Coordinates of C-alpha atoms in Angstrom, one line a residue:
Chain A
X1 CA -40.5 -26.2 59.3
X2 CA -39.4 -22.6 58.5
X3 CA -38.4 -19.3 59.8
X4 CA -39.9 -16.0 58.8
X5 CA -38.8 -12.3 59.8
X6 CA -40.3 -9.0 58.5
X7 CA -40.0 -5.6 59.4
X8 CA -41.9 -2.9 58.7
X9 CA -41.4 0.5 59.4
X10 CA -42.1 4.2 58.7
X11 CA -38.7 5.2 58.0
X12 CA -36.1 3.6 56.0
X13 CA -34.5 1.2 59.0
X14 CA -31.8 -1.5 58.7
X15 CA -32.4 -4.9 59.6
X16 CA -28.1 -6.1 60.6
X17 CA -29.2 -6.8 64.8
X18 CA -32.4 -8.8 64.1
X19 CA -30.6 -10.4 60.9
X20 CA -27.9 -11.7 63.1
X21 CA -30.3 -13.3 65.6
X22 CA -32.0 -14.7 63.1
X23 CA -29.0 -16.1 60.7
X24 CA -27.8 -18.3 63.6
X25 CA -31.1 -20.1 63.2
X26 CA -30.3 -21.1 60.0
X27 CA -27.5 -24.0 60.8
X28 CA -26.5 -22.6 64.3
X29 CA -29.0 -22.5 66.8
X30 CA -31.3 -24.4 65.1
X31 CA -31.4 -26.8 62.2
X32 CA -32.9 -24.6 59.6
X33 CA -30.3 -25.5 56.8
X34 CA -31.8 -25.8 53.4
X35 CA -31.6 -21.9 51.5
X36 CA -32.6 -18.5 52.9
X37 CA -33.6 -15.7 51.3
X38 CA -34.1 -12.1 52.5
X39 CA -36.3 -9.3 49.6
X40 CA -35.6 -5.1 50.7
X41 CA -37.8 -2.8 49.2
X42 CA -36.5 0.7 47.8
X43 CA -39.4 2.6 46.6
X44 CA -40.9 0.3 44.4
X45 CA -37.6 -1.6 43.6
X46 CA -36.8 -4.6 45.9
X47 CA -33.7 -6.4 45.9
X48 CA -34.1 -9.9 46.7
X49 CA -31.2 -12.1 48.1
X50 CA -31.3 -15.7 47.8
X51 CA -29.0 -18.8 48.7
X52 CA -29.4 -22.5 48.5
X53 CA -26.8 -23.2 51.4
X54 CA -27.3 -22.4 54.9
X55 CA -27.0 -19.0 56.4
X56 CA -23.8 -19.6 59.1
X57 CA -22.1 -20.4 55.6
X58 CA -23.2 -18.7 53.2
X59 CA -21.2 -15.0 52.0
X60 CA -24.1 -13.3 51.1
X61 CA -25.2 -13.7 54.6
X62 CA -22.7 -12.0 55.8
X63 CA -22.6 -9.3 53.7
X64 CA -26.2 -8.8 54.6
X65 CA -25.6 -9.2 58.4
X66 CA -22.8 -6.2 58.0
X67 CA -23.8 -4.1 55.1
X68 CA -26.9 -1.8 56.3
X69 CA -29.4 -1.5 53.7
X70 CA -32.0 0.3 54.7
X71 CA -36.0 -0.6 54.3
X72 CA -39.2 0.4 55.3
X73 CA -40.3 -3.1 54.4
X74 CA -38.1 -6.8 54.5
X75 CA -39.0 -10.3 54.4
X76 CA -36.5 -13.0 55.1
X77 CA -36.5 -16.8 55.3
X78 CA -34.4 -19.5 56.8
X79 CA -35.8 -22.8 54.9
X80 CA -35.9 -26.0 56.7
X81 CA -37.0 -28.4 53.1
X82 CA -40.5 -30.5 53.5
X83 CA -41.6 -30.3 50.5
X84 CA -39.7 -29.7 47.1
X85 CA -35.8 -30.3 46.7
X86 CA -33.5 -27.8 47.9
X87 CA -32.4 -25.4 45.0
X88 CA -32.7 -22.2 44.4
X89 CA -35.9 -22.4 42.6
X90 CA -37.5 -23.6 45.8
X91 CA -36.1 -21.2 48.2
X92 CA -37.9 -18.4 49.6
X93 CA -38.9 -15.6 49.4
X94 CA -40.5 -15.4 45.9
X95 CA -41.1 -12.6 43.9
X96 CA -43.9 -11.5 41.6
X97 CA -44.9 -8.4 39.9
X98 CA -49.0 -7.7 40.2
X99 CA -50.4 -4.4 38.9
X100 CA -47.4 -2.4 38.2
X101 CA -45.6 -3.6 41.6
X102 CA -43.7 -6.3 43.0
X103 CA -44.9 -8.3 45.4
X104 CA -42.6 -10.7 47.7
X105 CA -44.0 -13.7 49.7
X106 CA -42.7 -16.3 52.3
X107 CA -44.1 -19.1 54.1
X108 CA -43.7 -21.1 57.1
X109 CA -45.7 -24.5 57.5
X110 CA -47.0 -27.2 54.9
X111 CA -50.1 -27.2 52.5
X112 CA -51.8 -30.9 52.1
X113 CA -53.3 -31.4 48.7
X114 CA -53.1 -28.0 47.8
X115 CA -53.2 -27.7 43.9
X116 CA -55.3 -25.1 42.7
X117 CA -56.2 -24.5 39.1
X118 CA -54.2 -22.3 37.4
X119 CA -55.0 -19.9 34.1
X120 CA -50.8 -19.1 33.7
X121 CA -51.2 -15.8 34.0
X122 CA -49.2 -16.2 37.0
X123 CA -46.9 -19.9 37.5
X124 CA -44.7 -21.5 40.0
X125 CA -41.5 -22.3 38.9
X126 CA -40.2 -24.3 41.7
X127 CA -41.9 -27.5 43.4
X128 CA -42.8 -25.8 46.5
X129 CA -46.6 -25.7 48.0
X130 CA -45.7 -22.5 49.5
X131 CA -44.8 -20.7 45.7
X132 CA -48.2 -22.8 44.5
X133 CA -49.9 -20.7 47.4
X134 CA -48.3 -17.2 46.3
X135 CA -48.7 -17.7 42.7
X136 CA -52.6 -18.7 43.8
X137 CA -52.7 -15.4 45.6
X138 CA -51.9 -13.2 42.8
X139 CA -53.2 -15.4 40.4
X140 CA -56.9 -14.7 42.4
X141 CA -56.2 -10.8 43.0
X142 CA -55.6 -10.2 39.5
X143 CA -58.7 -12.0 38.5
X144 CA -61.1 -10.8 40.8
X145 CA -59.3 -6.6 40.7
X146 CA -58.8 -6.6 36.6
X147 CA -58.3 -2.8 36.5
X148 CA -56.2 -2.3 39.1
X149 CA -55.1 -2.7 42.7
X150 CA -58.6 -2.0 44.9
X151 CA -58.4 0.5 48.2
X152 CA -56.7 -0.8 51.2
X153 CA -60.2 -2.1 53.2
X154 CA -60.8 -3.7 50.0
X155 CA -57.8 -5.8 49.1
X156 CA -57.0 -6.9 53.0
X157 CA -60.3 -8.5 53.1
X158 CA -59.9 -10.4 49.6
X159 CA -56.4 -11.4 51.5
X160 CA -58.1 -12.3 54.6
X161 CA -60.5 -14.6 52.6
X162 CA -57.5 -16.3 50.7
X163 CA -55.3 -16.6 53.8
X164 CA -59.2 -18.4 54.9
X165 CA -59.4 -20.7 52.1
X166 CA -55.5 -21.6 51.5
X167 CA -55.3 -22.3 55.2
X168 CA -57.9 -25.0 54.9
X169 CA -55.3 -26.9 53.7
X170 CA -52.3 -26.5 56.5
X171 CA -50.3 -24.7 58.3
X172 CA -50.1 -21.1 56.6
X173 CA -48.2 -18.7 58.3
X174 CA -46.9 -16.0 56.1
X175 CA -45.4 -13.1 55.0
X176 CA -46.4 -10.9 52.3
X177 CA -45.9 -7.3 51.0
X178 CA -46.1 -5.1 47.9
X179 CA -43.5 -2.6 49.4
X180 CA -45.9 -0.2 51.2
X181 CA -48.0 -3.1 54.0
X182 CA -46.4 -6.0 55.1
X183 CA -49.6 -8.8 55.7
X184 CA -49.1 -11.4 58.1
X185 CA -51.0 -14.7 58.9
X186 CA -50.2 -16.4 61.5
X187 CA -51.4 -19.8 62.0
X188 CA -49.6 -21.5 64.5
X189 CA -46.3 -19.6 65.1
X190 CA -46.0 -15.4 64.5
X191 CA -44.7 -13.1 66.9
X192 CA -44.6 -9.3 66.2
X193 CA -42.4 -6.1 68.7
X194 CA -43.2 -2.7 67.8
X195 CA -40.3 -0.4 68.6
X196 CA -40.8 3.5 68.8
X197 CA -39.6 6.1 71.6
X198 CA -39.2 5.8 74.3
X199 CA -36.2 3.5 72.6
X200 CA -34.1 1.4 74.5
X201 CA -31.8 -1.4 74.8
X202 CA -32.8 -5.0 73.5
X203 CA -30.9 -8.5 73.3
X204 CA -30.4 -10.9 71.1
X205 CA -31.6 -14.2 72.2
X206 CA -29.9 -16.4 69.8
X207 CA -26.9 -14.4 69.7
X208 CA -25.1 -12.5 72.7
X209 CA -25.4 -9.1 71.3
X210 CA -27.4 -6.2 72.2
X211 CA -27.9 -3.4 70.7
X212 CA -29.1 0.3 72.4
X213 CA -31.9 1.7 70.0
X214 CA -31.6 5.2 71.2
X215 CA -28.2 5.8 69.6
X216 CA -29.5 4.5 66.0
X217 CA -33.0 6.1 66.3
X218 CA -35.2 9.4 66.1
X219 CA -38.2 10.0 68.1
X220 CA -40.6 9.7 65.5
X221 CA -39.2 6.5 64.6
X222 CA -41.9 2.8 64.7
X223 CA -40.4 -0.3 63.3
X224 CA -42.5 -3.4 63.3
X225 CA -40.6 -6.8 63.4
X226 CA -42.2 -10.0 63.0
X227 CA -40.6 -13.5 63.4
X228 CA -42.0 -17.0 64.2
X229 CA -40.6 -16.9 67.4
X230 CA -38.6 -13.7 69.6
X231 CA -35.9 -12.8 68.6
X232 CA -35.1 -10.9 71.8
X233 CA -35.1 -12.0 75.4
X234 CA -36.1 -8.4 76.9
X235 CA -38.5 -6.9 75.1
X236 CA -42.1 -7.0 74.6
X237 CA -43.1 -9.5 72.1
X238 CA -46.7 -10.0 71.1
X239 CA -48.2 -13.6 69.6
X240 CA -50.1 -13.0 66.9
X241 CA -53.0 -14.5 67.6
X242 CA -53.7 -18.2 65.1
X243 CA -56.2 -17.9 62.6
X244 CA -55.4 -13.8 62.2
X245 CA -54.2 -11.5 59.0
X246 CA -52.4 -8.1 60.2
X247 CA -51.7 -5.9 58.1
X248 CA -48.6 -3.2 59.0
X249 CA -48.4 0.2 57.6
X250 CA -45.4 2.7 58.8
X251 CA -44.4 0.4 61.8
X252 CA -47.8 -0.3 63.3
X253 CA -51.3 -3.1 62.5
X254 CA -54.0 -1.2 61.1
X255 CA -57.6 -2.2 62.3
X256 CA -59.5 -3.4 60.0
X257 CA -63.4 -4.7 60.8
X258 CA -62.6 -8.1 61.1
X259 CA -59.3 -10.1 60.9
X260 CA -59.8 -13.3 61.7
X261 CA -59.3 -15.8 59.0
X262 CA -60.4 -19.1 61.1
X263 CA -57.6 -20.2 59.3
X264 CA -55.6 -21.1 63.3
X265 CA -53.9 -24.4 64.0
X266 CA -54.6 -26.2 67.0
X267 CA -51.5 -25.7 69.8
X268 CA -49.2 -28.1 69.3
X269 CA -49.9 -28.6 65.2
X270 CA -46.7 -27.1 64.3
X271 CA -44.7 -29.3 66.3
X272 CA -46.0 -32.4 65.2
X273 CA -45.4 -31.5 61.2
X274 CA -41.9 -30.4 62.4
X275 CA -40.9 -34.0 63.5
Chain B
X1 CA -25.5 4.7 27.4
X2 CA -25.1 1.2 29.1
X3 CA -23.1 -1.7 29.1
X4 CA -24.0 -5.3 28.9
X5 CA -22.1 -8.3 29.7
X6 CA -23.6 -12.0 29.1
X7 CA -22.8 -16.0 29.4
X8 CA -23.7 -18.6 28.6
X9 CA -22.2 -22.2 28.6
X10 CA -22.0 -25.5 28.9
X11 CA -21.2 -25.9 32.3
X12 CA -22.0 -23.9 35.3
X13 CA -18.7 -21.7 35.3
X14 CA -17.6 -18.5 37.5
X15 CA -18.0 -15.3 36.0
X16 CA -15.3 -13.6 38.4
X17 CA -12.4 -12.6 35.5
X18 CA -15.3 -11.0 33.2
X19 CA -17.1 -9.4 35.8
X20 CA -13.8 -7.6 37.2
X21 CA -12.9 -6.0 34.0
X22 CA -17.2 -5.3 33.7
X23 CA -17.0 -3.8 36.7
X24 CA -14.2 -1.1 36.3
X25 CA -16.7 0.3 33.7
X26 CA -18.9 1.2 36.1
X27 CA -17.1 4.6 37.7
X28 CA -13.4 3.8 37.1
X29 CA -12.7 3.1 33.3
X30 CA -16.0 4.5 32.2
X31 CA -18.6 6.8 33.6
X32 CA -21.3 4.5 34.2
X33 CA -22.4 5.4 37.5
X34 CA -26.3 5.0 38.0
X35 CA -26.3 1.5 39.2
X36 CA -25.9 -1.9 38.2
X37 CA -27.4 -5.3 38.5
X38 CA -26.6 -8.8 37.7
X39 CA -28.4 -12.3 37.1
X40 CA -26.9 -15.9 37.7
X41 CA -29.5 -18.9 36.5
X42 CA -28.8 -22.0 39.0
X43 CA -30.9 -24.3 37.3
X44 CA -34.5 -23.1 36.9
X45 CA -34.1 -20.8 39.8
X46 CA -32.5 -17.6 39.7
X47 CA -30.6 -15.0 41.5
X48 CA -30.8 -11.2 41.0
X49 CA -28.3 -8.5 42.7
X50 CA -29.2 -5.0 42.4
X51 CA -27.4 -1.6 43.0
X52 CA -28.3 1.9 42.8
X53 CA -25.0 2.6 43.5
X54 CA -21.7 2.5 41.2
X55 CA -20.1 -0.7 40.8
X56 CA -16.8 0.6 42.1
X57 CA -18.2 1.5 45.1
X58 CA -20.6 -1.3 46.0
X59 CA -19.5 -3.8 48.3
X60 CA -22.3 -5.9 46.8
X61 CA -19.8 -6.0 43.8
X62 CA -17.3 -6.5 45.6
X63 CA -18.7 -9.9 46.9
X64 CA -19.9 -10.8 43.2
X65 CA -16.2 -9.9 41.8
X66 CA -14.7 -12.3 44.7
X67 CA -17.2 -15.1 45.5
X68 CA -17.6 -17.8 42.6
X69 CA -21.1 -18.1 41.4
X70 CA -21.4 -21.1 39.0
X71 CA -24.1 -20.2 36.4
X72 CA -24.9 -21.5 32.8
X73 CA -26.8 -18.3 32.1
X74 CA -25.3 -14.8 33.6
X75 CA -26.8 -11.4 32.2
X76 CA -25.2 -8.3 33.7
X77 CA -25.9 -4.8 33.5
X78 CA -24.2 -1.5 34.2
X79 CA -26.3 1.9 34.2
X80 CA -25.8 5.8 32.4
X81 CA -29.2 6.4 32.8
X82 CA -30.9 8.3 30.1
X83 CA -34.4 7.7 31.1
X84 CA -36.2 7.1 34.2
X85 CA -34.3 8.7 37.5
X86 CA -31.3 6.4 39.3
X87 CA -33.2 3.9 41.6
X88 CA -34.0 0.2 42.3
X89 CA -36.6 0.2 40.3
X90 CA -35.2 1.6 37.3
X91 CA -32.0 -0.9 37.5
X92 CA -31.5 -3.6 35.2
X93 CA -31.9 -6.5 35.2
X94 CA -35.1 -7.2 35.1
X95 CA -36.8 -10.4 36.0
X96 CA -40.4 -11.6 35.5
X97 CA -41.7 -15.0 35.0
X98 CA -43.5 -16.2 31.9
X99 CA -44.4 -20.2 31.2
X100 CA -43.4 -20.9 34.9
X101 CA -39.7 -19.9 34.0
X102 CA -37.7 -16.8 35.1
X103 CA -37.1 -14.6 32.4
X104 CA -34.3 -12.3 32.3
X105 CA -33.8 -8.8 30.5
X106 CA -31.0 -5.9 30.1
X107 CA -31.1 -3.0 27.5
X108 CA -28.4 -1.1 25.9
X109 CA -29.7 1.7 23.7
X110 CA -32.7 4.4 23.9
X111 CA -36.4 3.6 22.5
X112 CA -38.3 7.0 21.4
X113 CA -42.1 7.2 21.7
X114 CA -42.6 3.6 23.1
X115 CA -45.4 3.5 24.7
X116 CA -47.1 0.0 23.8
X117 CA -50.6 -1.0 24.5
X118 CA -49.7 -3.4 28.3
X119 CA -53.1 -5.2 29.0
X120 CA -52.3 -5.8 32.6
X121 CA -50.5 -9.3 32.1
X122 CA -47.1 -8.4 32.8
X123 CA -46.8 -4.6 33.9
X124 CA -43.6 -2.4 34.3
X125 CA -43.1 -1.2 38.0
X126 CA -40.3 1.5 36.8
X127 CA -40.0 4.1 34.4
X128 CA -37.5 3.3 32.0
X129 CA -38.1 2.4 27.9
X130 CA -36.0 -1.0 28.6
X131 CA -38.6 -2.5 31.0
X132 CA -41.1 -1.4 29.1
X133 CA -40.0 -3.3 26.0
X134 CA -39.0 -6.2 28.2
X135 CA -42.9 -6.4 29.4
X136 CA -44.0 -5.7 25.7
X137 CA -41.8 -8.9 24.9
X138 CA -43.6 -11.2 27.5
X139 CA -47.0 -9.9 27.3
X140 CA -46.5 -10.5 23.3
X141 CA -45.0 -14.3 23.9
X142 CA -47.8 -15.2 26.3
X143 CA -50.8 -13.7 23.9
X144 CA -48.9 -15.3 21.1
X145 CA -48.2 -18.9 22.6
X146 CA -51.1 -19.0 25.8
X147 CA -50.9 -22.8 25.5
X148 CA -47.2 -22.4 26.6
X149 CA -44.0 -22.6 25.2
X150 CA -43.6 -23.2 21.5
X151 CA -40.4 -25.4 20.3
X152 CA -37.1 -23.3 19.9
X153 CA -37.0 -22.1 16.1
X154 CA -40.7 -20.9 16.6
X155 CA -39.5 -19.1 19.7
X156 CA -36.6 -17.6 18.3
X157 CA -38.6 -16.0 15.4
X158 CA -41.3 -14.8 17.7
X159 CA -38.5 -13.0 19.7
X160 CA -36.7 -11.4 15.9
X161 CA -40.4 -10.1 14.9
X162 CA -40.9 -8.8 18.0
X163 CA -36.7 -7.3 18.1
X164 CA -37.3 -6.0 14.7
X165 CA -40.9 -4.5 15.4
X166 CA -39.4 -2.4 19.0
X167 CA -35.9 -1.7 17.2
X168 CA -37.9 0.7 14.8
X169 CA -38.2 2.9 18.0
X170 CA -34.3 3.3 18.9
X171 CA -31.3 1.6 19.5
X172 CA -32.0 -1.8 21.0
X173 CA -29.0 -3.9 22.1
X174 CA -30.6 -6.6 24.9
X175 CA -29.9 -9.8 26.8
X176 CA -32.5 -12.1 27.2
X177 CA -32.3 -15.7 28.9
X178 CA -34.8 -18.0 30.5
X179 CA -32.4 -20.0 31.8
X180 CA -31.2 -22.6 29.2
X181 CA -30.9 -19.9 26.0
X182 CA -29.2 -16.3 26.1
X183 CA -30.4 -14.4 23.3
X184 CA -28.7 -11.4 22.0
X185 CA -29.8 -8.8 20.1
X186 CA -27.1 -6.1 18.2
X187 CA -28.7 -2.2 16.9
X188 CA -25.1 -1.1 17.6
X189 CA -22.5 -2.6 19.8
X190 CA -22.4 -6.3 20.8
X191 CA -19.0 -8.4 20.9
X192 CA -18.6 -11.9 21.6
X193 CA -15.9 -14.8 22.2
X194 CA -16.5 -18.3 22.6
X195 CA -13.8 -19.9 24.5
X196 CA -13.3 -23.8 24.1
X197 CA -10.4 -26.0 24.2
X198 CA -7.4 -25.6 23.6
X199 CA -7.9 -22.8 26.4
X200 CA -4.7 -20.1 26.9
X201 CA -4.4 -17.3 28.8
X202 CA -6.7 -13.8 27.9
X203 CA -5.9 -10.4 29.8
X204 CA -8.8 -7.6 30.6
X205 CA -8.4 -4.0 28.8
X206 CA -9.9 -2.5 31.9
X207 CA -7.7 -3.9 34.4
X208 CA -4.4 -5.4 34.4
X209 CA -5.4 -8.9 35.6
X210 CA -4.9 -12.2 33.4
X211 CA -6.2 -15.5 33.5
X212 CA -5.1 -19.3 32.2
X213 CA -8.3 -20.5 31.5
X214 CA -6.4 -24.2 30.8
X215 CA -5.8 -23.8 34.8
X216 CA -9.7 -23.3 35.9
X217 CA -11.6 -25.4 32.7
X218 CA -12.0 -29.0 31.3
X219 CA -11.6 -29.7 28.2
X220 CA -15.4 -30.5 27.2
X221 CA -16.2 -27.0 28.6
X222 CA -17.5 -24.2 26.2
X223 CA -18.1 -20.5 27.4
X224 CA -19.7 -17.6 25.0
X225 CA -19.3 -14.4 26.6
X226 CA -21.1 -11.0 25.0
X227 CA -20.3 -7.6 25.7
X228 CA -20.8 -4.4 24.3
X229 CA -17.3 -3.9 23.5
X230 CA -14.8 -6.4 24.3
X231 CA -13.3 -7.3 27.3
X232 CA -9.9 -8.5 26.6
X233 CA -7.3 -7.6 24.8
X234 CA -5.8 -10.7 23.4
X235 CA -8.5 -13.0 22.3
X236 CA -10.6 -13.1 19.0
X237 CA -13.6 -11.2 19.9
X238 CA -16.5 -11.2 17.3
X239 CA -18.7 -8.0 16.6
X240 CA -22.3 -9.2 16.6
X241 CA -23.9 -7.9 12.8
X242 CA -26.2 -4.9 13.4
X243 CA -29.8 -5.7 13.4
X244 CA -29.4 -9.7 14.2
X245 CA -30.5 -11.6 17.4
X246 CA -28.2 -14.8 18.0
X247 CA -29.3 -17.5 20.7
X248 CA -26.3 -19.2 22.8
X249 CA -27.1 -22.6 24.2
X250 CA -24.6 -24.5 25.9
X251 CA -22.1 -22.0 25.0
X252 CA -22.2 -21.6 21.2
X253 CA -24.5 -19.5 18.7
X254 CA -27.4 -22.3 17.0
X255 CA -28.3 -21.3 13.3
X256 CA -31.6 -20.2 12.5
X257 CA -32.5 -20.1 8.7
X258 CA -33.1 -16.3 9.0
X259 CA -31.1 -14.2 12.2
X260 CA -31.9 -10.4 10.9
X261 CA -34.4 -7.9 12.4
X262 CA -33.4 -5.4 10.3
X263 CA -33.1 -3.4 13.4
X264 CA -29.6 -1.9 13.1
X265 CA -28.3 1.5 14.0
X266 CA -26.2 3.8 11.3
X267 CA -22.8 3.4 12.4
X268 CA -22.1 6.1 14.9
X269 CA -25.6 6.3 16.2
X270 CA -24.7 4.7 19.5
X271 CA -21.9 7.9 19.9
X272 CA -24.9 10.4 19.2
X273 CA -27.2 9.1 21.7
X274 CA -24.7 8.8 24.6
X275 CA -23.6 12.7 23.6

């Protein structure tokens, strides 16, 4: 099993405090030691940083953890290897470019017998399930929107009914953005804080190290952070509830008519595929 | 006007001596300031790090220059931008995947009234000529070969038809690797030096920093390097012929039966555009 963290926000935010927390999962506090791999978006650039070691060793970790670059949308992922060797090819989170934008994806859980048919208009290169699920993704949105990317109501609920149908075969939670929403499924495991003002002071849980939002913040600052578990010990984290798709826009979930993908595993499921 | 820098070998080897001589370019030796980027292949997976920011001031570089990636395949980029504004987006390299491979792409030069018909396959997401040929490229290859990847020489000739047929528009000096070749076209400027045993000692032009490659190298191990002008000042650098594509495997140039695009500058033409 995996880790995932996003963030999503309204202004361009960095991501060093939550980073840190979450970095000590990957060979420190937990056992997560097989790659990690954190995308930014700029604009409509992302930068995408990947490595094949664990994150307590790894350089470009560090560099991440101290060197602020600033988002309005980040996916990262601490890989814990179930299926596909570990290598760079298999490490997350993978990138794809769908109608004139990139698109980054990550996944926490395990797909059984998942091997859909593909037209190569969009391929895995790596043995994962979970890049056979993204490329599956695009693969569908490009054939069922061929001139273009639909209207927001549109497109979440042709990502709601993927999220449905993938999820048939695991666990599926995930992370997934073109650089403007960040969509999230949970299925067993996703937690989500939204900070805005009043801003105060939070700490890490898996790290001792807080951090006092006011000084790094304005008032009309909102920055959505999602992770598979808190990654705080005093603020107010919500469960996403299983079987669900959010979708965040400028640091908040929209509402869409419905977002359930019955796509939730039973309590305990991701446990069991973890030993 | 750009600079490129490329390897490829026969062993995964550290790029750290070419890259700090590379680098200098960037805002200390020369005035390329609008960013940079650089790919390392590991196997079929790759990694991509991306600056908006001059090389002499990004600590991103910094890590590259001092931590010893071991890659087969390295394409490297820094940035004058002529077209498209100084952003993340518009930063080479560029990476999509074609064939289930990552497919890598930098551009030297300046294309006038390119504006190909894209059918939605493989789209830019910024607004510079180079991705724009680099899509045009793929898209081509993928409508040309949908079964999947012809055998090398058919390959290579695809790639000097399609070279020749988007060097009518401009100068078009490129990198392109998928991993196991580097292909390298010359309109203007493109050096190269293979190093092999017996290895000796090489010094960088751009910074006063030398290296005994019999110190860091085997005997069996075989490294091209490309660059638009040569990095060092004490080895026997080659000037690539105007208007030919070469493909490096394993660290030497293979021999196609015909290498010319016919898509070579006037000599001086490379001066004019970056006036």
């Amino acid at each position: 099993m995996c880790q995932l963290l996003g963030m999503n926000c309204n202004t361009p935010t960095d991501i060093c405090f939550s980073f840190t927390g979450f970095q000590a999962r990957g060979g420190l506090t937990d056992h997560h030691r097989d790659g990690w791999g954190i995308a930014f978006f700029d604009g409509c650039g992302v930068r995408v940083f990947l490595d094949a070691q664990a994150t307590v060793e790894s350089p470009i970790a560090s560099l991440v953890r101290s060197y602020p670059i600033r988002s309005k949308n980040v996916i990262a992922h601490i890989r814990k290897a179930t299926r596909g060797a570990v290598g760079l090819e298999n490490t997350h989170p993978f990138q794809r470019e769908l109608w004139g934008r990139y698109w980054i994806f990550a996944h926490n859980g395990h797909l059984r017998d998942f091997s859909p048919p593909f037209d190569g208009s969009v391929l895995p290169v790596g043995a994962t399930d979970s890049e056979r699920a993204f490329c599956w993704i695009l693969q569908s949105l490009r054939s069922r929107f061929p001139a273009g990317e639909p209207e927001a109501q549109v497109l979440y609920h042709a990502l709601r009914e993927l999220a449905a149908s993938i999820g048939r075969h695991g666990e599926f939670n995930f992370l997934l953005s073109d650089g403007r929403r960040l969509y999230a499924h949970c299925a067993s495991r996703l937690a989500y804080v939204v900070r805005k003002a009043p801003f105060g002071v939070a700490h890490l849980k898996d790290q001792d190290l807080s951090v006092d939002f006011k000084e790094v913040t304005t008032p009309h600052d909102r920055v959505a952070v999602l992770a598979t578990t808190p990654l705080t010990d005093d603020e107010a984290w919500q469960q996403v509830p299983r079987g669900t798709l959010l979708a965040f826009k400028d640091g908040e979930a929209e509402h869409f008519d419905d977002m359930s993908t019955g796509a939730g595993c039973e309590p305990g499921c991701s446990l069991e595929a973890a030993a």
